[in-house]
CSV table of C-alpha atoms and ligand atoms in Angstrom, one decimal:
chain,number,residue,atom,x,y,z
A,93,UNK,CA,84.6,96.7,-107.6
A,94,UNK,CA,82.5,98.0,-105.2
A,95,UNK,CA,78.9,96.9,-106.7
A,96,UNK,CA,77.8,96.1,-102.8
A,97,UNK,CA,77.3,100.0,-102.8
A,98,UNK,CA,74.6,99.4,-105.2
A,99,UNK,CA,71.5,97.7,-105.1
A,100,UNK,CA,69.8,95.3,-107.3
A,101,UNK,CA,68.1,98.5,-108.7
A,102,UNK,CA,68.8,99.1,-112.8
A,103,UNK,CA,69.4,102.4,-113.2
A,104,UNK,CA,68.6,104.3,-116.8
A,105,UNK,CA,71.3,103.2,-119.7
A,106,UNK,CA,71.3,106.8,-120.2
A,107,UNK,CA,72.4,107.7,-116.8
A,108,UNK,CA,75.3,105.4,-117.2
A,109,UNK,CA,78.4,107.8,-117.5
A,110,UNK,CA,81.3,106.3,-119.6
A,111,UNK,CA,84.1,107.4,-116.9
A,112,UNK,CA,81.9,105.3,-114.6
A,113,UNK,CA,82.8,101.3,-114.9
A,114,UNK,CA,81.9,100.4,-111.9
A,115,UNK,CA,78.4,101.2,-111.9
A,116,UNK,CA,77.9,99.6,-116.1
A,117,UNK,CA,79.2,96.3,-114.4
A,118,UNK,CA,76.3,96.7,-111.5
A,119,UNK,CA,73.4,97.0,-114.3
A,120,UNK,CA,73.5,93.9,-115.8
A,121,UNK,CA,70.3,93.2,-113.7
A,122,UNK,CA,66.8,93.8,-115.3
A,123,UNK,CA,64.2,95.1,-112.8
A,124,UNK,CA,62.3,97.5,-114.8
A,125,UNK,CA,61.8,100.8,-113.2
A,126,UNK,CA,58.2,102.1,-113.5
A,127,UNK,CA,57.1,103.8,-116.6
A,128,UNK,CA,55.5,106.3,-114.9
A,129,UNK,CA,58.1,107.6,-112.6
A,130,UNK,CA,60.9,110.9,-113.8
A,131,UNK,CA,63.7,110.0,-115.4
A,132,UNK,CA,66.9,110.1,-113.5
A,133,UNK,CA,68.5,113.5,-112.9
A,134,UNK,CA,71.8,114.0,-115.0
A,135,UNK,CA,74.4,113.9,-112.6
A,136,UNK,CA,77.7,115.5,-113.5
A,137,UNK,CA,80.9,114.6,-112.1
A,138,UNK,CA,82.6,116.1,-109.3
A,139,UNK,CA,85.7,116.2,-108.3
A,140,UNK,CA,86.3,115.3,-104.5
A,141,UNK,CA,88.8,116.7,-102.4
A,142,UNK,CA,92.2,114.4,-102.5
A,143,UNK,CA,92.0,111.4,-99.9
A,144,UNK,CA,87.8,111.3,-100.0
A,145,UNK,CA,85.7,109.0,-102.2
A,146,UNK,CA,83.9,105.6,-101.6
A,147,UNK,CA,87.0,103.6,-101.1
A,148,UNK,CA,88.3,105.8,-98.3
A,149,UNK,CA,84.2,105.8,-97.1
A,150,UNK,CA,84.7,102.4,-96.7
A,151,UNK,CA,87.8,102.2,-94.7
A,152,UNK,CA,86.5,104.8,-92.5
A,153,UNK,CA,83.2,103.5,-92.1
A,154,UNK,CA,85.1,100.0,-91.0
A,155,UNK,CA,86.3,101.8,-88.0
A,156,UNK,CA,83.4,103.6,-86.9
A,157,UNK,CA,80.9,101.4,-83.8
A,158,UNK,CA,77.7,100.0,-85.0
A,159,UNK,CA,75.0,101.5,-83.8
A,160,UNK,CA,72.8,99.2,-80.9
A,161,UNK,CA,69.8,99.0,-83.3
A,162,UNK,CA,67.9,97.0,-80.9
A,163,UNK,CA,68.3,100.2,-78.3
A,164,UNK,CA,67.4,102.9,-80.8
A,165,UNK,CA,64.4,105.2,-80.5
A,166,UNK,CA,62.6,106.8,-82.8
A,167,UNK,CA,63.3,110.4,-83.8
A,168,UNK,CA,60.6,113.7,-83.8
A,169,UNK,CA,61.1,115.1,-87.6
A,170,UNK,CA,61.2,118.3,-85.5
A,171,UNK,CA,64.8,117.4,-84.0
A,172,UNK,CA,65.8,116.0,-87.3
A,173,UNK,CA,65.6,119.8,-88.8
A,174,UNK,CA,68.0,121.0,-86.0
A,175,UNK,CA,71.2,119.5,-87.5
A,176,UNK,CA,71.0,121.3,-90.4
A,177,UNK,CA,75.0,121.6,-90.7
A,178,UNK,CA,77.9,120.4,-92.7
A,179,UNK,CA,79.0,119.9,-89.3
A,180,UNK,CA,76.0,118.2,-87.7
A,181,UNK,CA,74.4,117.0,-90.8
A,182,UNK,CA,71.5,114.4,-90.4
A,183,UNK,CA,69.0,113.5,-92.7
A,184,UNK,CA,65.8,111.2,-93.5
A,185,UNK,CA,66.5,109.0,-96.0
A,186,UNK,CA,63.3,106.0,-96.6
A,187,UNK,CA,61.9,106.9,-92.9
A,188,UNK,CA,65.5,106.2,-91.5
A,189,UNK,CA,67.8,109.4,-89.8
A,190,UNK,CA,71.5,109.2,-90.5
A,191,UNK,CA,74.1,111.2,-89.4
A,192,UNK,CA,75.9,111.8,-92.3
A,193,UNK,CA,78.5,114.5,-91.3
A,194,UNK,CA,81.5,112.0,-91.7
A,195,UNK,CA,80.0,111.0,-95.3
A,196,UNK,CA,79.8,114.8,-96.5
A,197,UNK,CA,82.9,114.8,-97.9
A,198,UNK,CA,82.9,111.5,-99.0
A,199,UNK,CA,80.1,111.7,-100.9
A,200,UNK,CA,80.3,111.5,-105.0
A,201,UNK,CA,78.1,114.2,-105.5
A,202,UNK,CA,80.0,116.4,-103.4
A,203,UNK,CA,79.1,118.6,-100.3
A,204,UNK,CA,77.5,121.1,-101.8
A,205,UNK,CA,74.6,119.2,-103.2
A,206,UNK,CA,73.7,117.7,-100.0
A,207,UNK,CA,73.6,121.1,-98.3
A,208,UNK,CA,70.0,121.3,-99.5
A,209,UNK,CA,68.8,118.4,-98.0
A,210,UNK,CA,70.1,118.5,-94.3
A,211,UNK,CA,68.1,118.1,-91.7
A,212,UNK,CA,65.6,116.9,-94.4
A,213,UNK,CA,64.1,114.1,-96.0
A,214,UNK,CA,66.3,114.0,-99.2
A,215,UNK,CA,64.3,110.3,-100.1
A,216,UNK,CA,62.9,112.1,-103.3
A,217,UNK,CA,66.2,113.9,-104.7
A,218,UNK,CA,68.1,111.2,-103.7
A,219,UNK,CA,65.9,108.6,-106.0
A,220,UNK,CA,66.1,111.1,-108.3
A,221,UNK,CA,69.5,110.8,-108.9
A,222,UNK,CA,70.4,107.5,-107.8
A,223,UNK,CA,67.6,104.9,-106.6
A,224,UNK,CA,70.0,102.4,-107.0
A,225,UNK,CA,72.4,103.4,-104.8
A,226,UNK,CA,72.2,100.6,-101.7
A,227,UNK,CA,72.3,103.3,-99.2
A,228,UNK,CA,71.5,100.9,-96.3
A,229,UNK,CA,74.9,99.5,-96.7
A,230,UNK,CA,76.6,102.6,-97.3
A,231,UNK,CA,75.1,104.5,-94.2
A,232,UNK,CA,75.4,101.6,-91.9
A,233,UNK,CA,77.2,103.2,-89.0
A,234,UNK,CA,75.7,106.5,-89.6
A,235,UNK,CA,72.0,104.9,-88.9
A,236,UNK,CA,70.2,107.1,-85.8
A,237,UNK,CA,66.8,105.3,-85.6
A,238,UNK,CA,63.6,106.0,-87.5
A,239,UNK,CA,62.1,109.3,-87.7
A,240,UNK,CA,59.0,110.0,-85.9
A,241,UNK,CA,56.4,112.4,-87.9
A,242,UNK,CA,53.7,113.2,-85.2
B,444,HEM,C1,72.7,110.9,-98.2
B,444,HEM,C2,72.6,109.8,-98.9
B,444,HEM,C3,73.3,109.7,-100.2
B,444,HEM,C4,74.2,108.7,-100.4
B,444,HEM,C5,74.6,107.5,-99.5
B,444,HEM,C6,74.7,108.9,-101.8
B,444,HEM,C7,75.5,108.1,-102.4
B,444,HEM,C8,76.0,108.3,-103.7
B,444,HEM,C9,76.9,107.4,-104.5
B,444,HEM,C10,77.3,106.0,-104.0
B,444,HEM,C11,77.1,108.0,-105.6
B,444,HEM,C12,77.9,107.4,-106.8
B,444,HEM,C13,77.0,106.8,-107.8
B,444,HEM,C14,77.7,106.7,-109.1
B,444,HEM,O1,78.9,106.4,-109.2
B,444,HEM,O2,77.0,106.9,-110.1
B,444,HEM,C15,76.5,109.3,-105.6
B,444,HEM,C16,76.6,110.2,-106.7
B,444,HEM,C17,75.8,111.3,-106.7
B,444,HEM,N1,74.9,111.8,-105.8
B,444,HEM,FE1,74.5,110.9,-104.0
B,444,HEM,N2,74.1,110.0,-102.3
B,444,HEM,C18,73.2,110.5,-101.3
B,444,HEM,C19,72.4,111.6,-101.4
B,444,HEM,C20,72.3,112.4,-102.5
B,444,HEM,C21,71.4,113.5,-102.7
B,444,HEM,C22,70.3,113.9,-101.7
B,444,HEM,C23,71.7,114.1,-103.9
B,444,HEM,C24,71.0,115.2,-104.5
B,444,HEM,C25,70.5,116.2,-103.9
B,444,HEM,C26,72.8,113.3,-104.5
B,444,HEM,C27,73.4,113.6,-105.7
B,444,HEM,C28,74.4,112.9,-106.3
B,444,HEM,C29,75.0,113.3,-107.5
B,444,HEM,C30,74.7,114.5,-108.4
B,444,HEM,C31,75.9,112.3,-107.8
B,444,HEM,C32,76.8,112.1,-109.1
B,444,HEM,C33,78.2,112.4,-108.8
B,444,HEM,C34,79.1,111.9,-110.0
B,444,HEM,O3,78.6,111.1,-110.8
B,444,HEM,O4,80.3,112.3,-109.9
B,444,HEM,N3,73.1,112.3,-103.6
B,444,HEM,N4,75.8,109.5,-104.5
């Protein structure tokens, strides 16, 4: 149902939970990942508070403005670490910064995970878990600019 949240990416058989349909139906695709690289974290389910979850992500996300990509700058990694909050939470995710403190509570993982990572580059831990999550689409409106590391 919602396999646009996904990329092309296959993630591990083994990762695939049996309470999790949607993502067996998004792993029909064969790109293999490299043999050389950790095997997926197990991730256990959480249980969101009632009225948060991808669907209601989506819905949100619908009404939130696009951000002017043309007229963003580029962001010091040093102002990156000051929203460190579940409140003002950003983070570095493949060079981009997001502001993800409307997806917090949203997020599948939970909140509490992601309270390790803010105002951090969470590119590694979030591979870990799920490289195949098509976080370009789900982070859309949340997209500051790209961070700057000198
Ligand atoms: C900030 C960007 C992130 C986005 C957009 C995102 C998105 C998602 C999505 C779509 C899922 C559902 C995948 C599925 O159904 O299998 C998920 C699950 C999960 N994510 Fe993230 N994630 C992000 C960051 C992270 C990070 C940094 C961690 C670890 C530190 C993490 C840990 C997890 C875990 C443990 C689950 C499994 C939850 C479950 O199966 O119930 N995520 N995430």
């Amino acid at each position: 149902m919602f396999s646009f949240f996904f990329s092309g990416k296959t993630a591990n058989p083994n990762d695939i939970s049996e309470s999790s349909p949607s993502i067996t139906s998004t792993t029909t695709t064969t790109t293999k990942t490299s043999s050389n690289s950790a095997p997926p974290r197990k991730r256990e389910k959480v249980t969101l508070k009632p009225g948060f979850g991808l669907r209601q992500w989506s819905m949100l996300q619908m009404k939130m403005p696009s951000p002017n990509v043309a007229s963003l700058g580029s962001i010091p990694i040093g102002e990156v670490a000051k929203h460190d909050t579940v409140e003002d939470a950003w983070i570095i995710l493949r060079e981009r910064v997001y502001d993800i403190s409307k997806f917090l509570d949203h997020h599948p993982g939970g909140v509490e995970i992601l309270k390790q990572v803010l105002g951090k580059d969470c590119t590694e831990l979030f591979d870990e878990y799920h490289s195949f999550v098509n976080s370009d689409f789900l982070l859309e409106k949340c997209f500051l600019g790209y961070v700057k590391r000198n």
